[in-house]
Each structure stands twice: as C-alpha cells, then as structure tokens.
PDB file of C-alpha atoms (C1' of nucleotides) in Angstrom:
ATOM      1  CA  UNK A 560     124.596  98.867 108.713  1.00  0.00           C
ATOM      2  CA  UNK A 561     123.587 101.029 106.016  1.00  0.00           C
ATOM      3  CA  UNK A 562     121.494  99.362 103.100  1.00  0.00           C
ATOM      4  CA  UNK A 563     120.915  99.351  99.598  1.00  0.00           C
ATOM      5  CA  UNK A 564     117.865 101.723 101.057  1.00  0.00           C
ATOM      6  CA  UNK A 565     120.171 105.090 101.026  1.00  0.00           C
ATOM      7  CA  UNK A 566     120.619 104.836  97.577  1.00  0.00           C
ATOM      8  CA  UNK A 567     116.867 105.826  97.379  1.00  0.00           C
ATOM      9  CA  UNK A 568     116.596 109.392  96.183  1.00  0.00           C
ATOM     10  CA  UNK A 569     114.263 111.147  97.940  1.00  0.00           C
ATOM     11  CA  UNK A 570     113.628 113.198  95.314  1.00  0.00           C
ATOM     12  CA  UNK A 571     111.462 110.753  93.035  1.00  0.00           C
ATOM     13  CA  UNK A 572     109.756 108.961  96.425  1.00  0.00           C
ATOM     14  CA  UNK A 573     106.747 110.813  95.417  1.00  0.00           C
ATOM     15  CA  UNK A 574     104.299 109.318  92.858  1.00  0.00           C
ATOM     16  CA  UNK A 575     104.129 112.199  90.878  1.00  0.00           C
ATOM     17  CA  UNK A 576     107.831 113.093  90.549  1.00  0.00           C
ATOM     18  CA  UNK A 577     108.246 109.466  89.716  1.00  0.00           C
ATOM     19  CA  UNK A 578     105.428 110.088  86.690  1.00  0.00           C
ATOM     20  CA  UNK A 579     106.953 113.452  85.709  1.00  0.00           C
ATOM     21  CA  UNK A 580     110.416 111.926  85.628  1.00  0.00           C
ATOM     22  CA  UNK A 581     109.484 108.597  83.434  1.00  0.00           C
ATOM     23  CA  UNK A 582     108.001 111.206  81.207  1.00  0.00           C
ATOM     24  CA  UNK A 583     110.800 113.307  80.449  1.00  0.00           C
ATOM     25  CA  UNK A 584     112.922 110.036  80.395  1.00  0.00           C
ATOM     26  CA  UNK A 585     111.585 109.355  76.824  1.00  0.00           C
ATOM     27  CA  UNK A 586     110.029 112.198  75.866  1.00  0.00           C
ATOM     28  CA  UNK A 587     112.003 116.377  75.403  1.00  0.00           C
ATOM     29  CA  UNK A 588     110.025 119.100  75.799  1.00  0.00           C
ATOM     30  CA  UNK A 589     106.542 117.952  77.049  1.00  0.00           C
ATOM     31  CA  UNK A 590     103.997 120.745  77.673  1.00  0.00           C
ATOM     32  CA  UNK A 591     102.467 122.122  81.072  1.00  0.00           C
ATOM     33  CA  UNK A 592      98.847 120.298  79.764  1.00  0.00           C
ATOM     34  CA  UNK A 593     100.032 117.037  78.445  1.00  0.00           C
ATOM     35  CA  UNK A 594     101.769 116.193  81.728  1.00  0.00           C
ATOM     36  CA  UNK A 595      99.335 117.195  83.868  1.00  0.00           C
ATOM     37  CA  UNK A 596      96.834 115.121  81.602  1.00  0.00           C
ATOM     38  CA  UNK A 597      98.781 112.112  81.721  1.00  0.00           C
ATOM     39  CA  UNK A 598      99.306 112.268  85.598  1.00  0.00           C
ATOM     40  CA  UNK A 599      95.585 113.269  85.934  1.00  0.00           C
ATOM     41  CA  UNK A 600      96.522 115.839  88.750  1.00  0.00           C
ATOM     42  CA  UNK A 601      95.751 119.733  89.441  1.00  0.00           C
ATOM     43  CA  UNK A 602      97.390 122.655  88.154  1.00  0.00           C
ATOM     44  CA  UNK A 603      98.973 123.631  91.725  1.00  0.00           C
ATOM     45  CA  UNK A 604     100.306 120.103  92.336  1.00  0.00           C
ATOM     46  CA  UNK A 605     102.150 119.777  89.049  1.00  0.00           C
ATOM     47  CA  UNK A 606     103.152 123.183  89.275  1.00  0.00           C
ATOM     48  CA  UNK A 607     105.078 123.204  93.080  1.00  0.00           C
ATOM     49  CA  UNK A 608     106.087 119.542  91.666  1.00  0.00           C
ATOM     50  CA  UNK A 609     108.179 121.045  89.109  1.00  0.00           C
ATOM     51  CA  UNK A 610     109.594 123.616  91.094  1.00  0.00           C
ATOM     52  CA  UNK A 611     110.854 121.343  92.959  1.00  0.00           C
ATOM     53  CA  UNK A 612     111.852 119.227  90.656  1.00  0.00           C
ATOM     54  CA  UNK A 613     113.577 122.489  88.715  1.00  0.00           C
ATOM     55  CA  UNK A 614     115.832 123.664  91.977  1.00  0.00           C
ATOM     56  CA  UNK A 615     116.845 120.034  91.913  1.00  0.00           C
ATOM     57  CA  UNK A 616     118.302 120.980  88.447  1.00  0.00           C
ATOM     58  CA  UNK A 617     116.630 117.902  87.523  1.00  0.00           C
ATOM     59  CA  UNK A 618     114.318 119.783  85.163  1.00  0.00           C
ATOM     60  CA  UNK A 619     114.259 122.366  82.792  1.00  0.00           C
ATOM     61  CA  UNK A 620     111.846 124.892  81.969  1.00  0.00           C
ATOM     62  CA  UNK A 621     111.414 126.545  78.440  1.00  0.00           C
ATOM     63  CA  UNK A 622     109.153 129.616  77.794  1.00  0.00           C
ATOM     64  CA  UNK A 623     107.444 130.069  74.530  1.00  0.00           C
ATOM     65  CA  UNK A 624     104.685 131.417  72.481  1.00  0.00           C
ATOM     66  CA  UNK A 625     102.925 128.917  70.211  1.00  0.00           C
ATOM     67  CA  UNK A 626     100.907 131.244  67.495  1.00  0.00           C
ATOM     68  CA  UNK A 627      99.685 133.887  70.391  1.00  0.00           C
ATOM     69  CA  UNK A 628      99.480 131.415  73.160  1.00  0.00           C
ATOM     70  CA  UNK A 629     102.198 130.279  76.163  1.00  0.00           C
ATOM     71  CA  UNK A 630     103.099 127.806  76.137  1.00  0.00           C
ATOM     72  CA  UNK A 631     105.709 126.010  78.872  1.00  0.00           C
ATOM     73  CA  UNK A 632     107.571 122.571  78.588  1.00  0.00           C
ATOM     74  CA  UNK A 633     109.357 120.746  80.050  1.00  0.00           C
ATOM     75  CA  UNK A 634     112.586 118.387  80.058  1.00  0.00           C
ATOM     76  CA  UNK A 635     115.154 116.421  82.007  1.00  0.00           C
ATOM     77  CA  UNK A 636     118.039 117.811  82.643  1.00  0.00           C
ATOM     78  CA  UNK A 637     121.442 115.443  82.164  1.00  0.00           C
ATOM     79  CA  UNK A 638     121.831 115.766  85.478  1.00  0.00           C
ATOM     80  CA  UNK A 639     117.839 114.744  86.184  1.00  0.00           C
ATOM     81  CA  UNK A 640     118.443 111.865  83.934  1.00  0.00           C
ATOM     82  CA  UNK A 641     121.758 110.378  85.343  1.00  0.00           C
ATOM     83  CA  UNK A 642     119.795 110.427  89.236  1.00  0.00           C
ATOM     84  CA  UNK A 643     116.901 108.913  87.939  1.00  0.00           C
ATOM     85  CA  UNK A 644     118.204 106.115  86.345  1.00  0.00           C
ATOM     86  CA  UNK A 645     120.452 105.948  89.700  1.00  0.00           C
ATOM     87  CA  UNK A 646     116.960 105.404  91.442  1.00  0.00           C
ATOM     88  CA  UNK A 647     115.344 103.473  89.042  1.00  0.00           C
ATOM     89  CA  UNK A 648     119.111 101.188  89.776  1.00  0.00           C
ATOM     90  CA  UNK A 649     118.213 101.228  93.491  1.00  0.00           C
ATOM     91  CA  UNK A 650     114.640  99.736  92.878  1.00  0.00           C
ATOM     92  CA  UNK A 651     115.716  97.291  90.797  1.00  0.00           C
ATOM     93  CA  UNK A 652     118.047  95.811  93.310  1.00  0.00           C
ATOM     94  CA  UNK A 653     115.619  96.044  95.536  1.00  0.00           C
ATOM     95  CA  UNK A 654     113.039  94.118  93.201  1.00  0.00           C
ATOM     96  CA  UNK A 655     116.022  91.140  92.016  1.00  0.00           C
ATOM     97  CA  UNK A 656     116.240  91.074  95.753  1.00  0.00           C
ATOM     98  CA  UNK A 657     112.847  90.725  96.817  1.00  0.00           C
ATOM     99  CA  UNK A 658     111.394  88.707  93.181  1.00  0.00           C
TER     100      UNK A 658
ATOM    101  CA  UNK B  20      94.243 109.913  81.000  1.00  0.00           C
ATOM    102  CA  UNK B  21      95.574 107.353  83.957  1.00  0.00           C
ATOM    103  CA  UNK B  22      98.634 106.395  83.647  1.00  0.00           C
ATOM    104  CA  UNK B  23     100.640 103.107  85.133  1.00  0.00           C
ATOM    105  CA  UNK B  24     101.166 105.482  87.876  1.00  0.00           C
ATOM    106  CA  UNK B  25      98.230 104.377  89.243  1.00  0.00           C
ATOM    107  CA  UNK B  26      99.449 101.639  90.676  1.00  0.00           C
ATOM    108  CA  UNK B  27     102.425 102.949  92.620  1.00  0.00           C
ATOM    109  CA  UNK B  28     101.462 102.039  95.945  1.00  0.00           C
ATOM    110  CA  UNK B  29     101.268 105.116  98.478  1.00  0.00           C
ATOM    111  CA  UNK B  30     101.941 103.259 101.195  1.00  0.00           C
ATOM    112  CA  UNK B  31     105.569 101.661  99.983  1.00  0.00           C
ATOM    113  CA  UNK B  32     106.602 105.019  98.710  1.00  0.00           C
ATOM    114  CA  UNK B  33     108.315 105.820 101.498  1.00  0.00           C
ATOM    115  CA  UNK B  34     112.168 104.772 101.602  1.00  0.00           C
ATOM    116  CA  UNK B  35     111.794 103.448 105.293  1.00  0.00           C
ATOM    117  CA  UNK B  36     108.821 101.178 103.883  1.00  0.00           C
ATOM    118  CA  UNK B  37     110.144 100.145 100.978  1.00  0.00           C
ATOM    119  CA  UNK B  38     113.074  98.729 103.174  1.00  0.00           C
ATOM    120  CA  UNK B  39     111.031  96.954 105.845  1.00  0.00           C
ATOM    121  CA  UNK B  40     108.895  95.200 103.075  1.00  0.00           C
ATOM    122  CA  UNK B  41     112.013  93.884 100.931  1.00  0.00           C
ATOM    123  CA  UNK B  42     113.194  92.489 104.179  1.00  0.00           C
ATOM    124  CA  UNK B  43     109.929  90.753 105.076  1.00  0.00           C
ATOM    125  CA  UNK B  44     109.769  89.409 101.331  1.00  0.00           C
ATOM    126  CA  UNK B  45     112.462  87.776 101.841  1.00  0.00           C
ATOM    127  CA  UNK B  46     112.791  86.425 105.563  1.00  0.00           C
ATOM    128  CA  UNK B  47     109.362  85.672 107.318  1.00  0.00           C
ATOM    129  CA  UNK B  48     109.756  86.764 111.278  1.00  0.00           C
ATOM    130  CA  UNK B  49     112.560  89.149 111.608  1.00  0.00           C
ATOM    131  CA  UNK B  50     113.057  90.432 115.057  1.00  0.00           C
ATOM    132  CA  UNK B  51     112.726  94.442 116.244  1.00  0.00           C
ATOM    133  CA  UNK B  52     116.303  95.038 116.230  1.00  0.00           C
ATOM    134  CA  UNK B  53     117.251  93.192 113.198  1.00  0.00           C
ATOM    135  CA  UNK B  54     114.973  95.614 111.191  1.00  0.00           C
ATOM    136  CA  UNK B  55     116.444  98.388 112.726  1.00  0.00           C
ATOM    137  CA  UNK B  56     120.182  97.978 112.721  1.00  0.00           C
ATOM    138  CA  UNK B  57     119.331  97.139 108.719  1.00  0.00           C
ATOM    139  CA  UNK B  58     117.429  99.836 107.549  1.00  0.00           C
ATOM    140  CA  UNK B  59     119.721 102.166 110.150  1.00  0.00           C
ATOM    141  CA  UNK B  60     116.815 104.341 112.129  1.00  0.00           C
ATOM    142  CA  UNK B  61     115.500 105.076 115.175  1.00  0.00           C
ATOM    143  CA  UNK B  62     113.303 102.821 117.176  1.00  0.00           C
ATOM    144  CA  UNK B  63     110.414 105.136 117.228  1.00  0.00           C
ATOM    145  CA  UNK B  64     110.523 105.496 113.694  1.00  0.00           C
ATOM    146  CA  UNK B  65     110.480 101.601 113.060  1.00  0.00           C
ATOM    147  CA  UNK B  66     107.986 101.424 115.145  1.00  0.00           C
ATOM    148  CA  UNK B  67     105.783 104.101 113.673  1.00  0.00           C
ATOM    149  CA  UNK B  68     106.275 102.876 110.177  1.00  0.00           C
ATOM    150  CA  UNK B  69     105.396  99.472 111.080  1.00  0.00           C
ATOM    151  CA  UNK B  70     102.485 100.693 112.877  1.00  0.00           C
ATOM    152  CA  UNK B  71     101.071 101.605 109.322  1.00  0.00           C
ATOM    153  CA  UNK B  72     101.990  98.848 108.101  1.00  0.00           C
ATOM    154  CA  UNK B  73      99.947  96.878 110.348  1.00  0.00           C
ATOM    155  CA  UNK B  74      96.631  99.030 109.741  1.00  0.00           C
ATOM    156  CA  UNK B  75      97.069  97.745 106.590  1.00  0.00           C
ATOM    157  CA  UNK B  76      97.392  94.296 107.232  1.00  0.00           C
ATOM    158  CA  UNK B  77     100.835  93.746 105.096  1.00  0.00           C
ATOM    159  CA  UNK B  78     102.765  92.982 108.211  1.00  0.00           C
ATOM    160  CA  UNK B  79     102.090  91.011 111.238  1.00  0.00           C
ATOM    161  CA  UNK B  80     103.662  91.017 114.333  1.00  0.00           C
ATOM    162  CA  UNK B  81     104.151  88.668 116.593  1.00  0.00           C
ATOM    163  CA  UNK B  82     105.177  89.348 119.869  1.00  0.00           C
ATOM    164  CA  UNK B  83     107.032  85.960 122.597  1.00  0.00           C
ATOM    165  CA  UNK B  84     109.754  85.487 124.777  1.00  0.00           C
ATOM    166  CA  UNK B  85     113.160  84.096 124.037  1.00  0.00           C
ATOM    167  CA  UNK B  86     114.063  83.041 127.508  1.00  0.00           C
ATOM    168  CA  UNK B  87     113.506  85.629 129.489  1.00  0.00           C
ATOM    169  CA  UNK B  88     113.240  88.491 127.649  1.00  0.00           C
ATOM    170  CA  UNK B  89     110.692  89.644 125.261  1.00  0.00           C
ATOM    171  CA  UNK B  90     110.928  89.367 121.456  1.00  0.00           C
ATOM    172  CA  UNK B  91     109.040  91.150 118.515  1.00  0.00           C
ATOM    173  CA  UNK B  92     109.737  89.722 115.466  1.00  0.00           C
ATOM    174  CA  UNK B  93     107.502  90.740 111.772  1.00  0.00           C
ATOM    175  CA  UNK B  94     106.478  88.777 108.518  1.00  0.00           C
ATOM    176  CA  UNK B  95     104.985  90.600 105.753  1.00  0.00           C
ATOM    177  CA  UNK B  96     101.125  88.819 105.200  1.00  0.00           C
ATOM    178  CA  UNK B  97     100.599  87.210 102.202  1.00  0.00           C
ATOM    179  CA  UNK B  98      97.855  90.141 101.146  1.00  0.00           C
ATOM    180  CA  UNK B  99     101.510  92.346 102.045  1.00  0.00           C
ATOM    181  CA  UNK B 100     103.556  90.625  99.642  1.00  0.00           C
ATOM    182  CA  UNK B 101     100.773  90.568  96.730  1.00  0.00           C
ATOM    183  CA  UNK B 102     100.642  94.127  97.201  1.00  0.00           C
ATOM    184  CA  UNK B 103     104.154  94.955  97.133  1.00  0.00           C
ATOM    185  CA  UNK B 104     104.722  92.498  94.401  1.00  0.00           C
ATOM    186  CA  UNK B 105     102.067  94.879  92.792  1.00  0.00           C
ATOM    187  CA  UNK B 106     104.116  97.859  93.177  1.00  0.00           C
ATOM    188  CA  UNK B 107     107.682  96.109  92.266  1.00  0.00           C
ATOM    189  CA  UNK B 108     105.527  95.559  89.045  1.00  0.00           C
ATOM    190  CA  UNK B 109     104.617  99.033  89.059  1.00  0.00           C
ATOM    191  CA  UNK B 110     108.342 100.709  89.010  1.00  0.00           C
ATOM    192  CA  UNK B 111     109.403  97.698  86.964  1.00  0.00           C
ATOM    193  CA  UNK B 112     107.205  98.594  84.055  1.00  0.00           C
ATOM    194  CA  UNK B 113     108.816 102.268  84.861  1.00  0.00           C
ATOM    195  CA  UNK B 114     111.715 100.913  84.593  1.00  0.00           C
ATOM    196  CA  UNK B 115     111.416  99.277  81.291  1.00  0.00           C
ATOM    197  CA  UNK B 116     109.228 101.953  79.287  1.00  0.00           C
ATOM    198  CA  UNK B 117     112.183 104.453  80.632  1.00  0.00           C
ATOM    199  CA  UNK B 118     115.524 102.657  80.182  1.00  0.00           C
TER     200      UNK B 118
ATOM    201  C1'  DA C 659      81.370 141.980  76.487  1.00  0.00           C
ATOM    202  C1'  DA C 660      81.740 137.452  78.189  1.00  0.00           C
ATOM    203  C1'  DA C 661      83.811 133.103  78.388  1.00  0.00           C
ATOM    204  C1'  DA C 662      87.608 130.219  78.109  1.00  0.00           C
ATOM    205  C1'  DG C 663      92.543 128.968  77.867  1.00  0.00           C
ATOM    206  C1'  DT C 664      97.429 128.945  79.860  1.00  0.00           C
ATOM    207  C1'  DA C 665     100.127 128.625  83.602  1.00  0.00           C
ATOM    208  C1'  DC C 666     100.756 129.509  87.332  1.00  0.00           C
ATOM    209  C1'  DT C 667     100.584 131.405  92.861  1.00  0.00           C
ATOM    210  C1'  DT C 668      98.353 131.578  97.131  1.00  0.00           C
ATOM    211  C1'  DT C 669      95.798 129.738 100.792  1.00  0.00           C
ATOM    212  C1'  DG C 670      94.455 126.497 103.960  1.00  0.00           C
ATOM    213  C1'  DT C 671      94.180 122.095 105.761  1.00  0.00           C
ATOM    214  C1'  DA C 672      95.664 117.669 106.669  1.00  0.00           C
ATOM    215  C1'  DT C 673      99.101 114.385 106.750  1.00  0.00           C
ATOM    216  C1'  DT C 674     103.715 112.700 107.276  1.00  0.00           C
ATOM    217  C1'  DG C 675     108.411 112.132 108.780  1.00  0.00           C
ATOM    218  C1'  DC C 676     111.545 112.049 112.104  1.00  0.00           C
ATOM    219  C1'  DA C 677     114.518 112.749 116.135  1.00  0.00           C
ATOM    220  C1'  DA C 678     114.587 112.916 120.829  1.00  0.00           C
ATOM    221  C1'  DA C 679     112.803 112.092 125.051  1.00  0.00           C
ATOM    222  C1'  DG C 680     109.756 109.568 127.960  1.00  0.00           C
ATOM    223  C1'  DT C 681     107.676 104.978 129.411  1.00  0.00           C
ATOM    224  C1'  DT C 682     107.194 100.236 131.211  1.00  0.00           C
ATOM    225  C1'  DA C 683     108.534  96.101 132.889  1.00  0.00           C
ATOM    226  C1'  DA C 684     111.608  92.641 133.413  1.00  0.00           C
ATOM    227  C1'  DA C 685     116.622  91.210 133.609  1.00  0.00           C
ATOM    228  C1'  DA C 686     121.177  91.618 134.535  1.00  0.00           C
ATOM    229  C1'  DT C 687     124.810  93.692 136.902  1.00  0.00           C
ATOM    230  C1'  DT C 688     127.089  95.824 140.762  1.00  0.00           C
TER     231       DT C 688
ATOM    232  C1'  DA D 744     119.175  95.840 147.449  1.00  0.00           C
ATOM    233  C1'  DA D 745     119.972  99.304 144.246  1.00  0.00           C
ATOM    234  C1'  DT D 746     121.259 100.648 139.863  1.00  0.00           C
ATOM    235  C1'  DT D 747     121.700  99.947 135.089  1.00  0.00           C
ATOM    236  C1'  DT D 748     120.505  97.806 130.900  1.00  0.00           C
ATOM    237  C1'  DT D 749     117.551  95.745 127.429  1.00  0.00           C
ATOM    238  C1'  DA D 750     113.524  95.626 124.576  1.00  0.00           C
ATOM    239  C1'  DA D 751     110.045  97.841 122.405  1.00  0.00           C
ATOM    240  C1'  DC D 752     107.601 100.951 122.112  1.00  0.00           C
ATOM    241  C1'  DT D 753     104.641 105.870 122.808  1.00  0.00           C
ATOM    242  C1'  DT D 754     104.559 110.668 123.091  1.00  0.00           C
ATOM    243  C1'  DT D 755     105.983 115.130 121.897  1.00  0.00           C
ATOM    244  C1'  DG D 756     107.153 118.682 118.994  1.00  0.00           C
ATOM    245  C1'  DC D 757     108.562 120.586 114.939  1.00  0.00           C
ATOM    246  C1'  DA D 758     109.325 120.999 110.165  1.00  0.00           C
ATOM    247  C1'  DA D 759     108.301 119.575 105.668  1.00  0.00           C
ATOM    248  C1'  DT D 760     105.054 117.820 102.266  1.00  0.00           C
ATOM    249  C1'  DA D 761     100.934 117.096  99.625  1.00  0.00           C
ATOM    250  C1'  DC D 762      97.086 118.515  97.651  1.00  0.00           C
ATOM    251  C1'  DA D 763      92.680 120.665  96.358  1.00  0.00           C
ATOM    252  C1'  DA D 764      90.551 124.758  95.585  1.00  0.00           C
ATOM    253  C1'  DA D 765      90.492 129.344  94.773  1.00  0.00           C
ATOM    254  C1'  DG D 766      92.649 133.356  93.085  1.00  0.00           C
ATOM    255  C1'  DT D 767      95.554 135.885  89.468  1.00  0.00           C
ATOM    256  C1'  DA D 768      96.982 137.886  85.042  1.00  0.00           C
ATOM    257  C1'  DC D 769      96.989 138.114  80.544  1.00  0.00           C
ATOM    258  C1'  DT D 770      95.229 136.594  76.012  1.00  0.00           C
ATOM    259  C1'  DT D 771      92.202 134.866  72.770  1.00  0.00           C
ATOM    260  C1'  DT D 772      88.117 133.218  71.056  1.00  0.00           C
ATOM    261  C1'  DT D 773      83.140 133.670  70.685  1.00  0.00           C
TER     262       DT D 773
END
DNA sequence: AAAAGTACTTTGTATTGCAAAGTTAAAATT
DNA sequence: AATTTTAACTTTGCAATACAAAGTACTTTT
C-alpha cells in the first residue's frame, strides 16, 4: 500500500529548502543577504541550497549590479511554486489526518 | 533574525518519520508489519527509523505474544504527539503565511 | 594600503538514508 | 525429523546530504 507519504517531495524535506521556498512563495526577487538573514544560516549552506534548489528548476537566479555592488536574488520559479504548494497539500492531509 | 523555521522539528523531517508519527497519532499500538506494509519500506528501515524515534522518547514499543508468535506493536508517547503537534503547527503556519 | 562587503566554492567531517543480506528463535509445514 | 516460514530486527556497505569553516575573487569604502 502506498500512502499519502509519496506525495512528499523530497525536495523541500529539508528545513532550509522549506524556509527558502515559503520565502519566495510571497516574496519575487529576494537577495543572497536577506535570505540568509532570515534563515540565520552560513553562506555555503544557503549557497549549495540554492543550487539545488536551481537544477530543480524550482528557483531562479538573477545577476545584477546595484550602484557598483552584486547583487544576486532570488525567485520561484512557476514550476517551484506549483510543487510546493503540492507539498504544502501533502502536509496538510497529513495534519487534517493526524489533528 | 529567527524565523518560524525554528520550530520545524529535525527529527519528523524525514518522509519515513513523518509517516510513522501520523500513524501513531492516530491509532495507539500498531503492530511491526502494519507500519510497514503502510508506509511501503523495508523492515530494516522501519526498524532503524523507529529506533530514533525511541531515543527520543516519541514512540514506545511494546513487545508480547499473540499466541505463539511474537508481536511488536508502537504508540507514539504523549511527549511524541506534543512534539509533532508542535511541528504540524510549524508547516501549518507555513502553510498559511504562503497560500 | 587596509578593511570590509558580496557571493560564492572548496574542503573536511559527520550524519543520514536505504537496500540487501545476515541473524535468531520459535512455529508451521512437509 | 528436517526444512521452510514468520517476525523482527541488526549489520554491512555505499551513496548522498548537511553544514561549518576556510578560502577565493573582485570591489568598494575608509
């Protein structure tokens, strides 16, 4: 018997590709520093977090200078957006399951 | 800044958890097999999971014999259910501020 | 010239996840 | 009596993360 389990994307089990994704939910275009300030993690871990979240094609990256500085942000792809709310789905079974 | 992520709970991030503590929620001493036919996995990955689990006192296991043969059925401890009542909070409020 | 900011990449370690195979002991089947 | 099955693990082995810390490169501010 397969469960309401599979529908679990194992993409947004982690804690911080949960946070990242809720992020971008509501908010296009958030930079490198306000995410990682928010999540209250490293450089390195939000970095490999959004490459992986980026081959997914779950995230996009945009380039820029602001004044002389780079400056990187960040948004949710459609695609990011439809399989996150298809998680967020599975949990909430789960929870009117469970509550 | 912390954010609500905080209280995502690292041990029911895993899919496999997640599954064995919405079954427990719901139905107190549910046997070995049970589990696994439900959440579709191998036994040494059942037990491994619920081995954690246990460390953490949000599942008990009791072990008897039905007849003859020997029976290992789980509940999820009351300290198990406030905590994964906790997280099901957690995602909820996810949930809401995303949706 | 030195320090600090931006956004990484690399390194290294530790943990986890999981399937598959091995284990143990009793029970059921042949 | 011998073999097979059931139940519930444990062990093994490998691959994949996760994460902090340190290193990098280039720019800008002091």
């Amino acid at each position: 018997m397969k469960s309401y389990i599979e529908n679990i994307n194992k993409a947004f089990e982690s804690r911080i590709r949960l946070g990242i994704m809720s992020i971008l939910m509501v908010n296009d275009w958030v930079d490198f520093a306000t995410v990682k300030e928010m999540l209250d993690i490293t450089d390195g871990n939000l970095a490999s977090h959004i490459t992986a979240l980026e081959k997914l094609e779950y995230v996009e990256v945009r380039k820029q200078f602001v004044g002389k500085k780079p400056n990187t942000t960040y948004a949710a792809t459609s695609a990011g957006k439809k399989s996150f709310v298809d998680h967020l789905n599975a949990l909430e079974s789960i929870i009117k399951k469970t509550t």
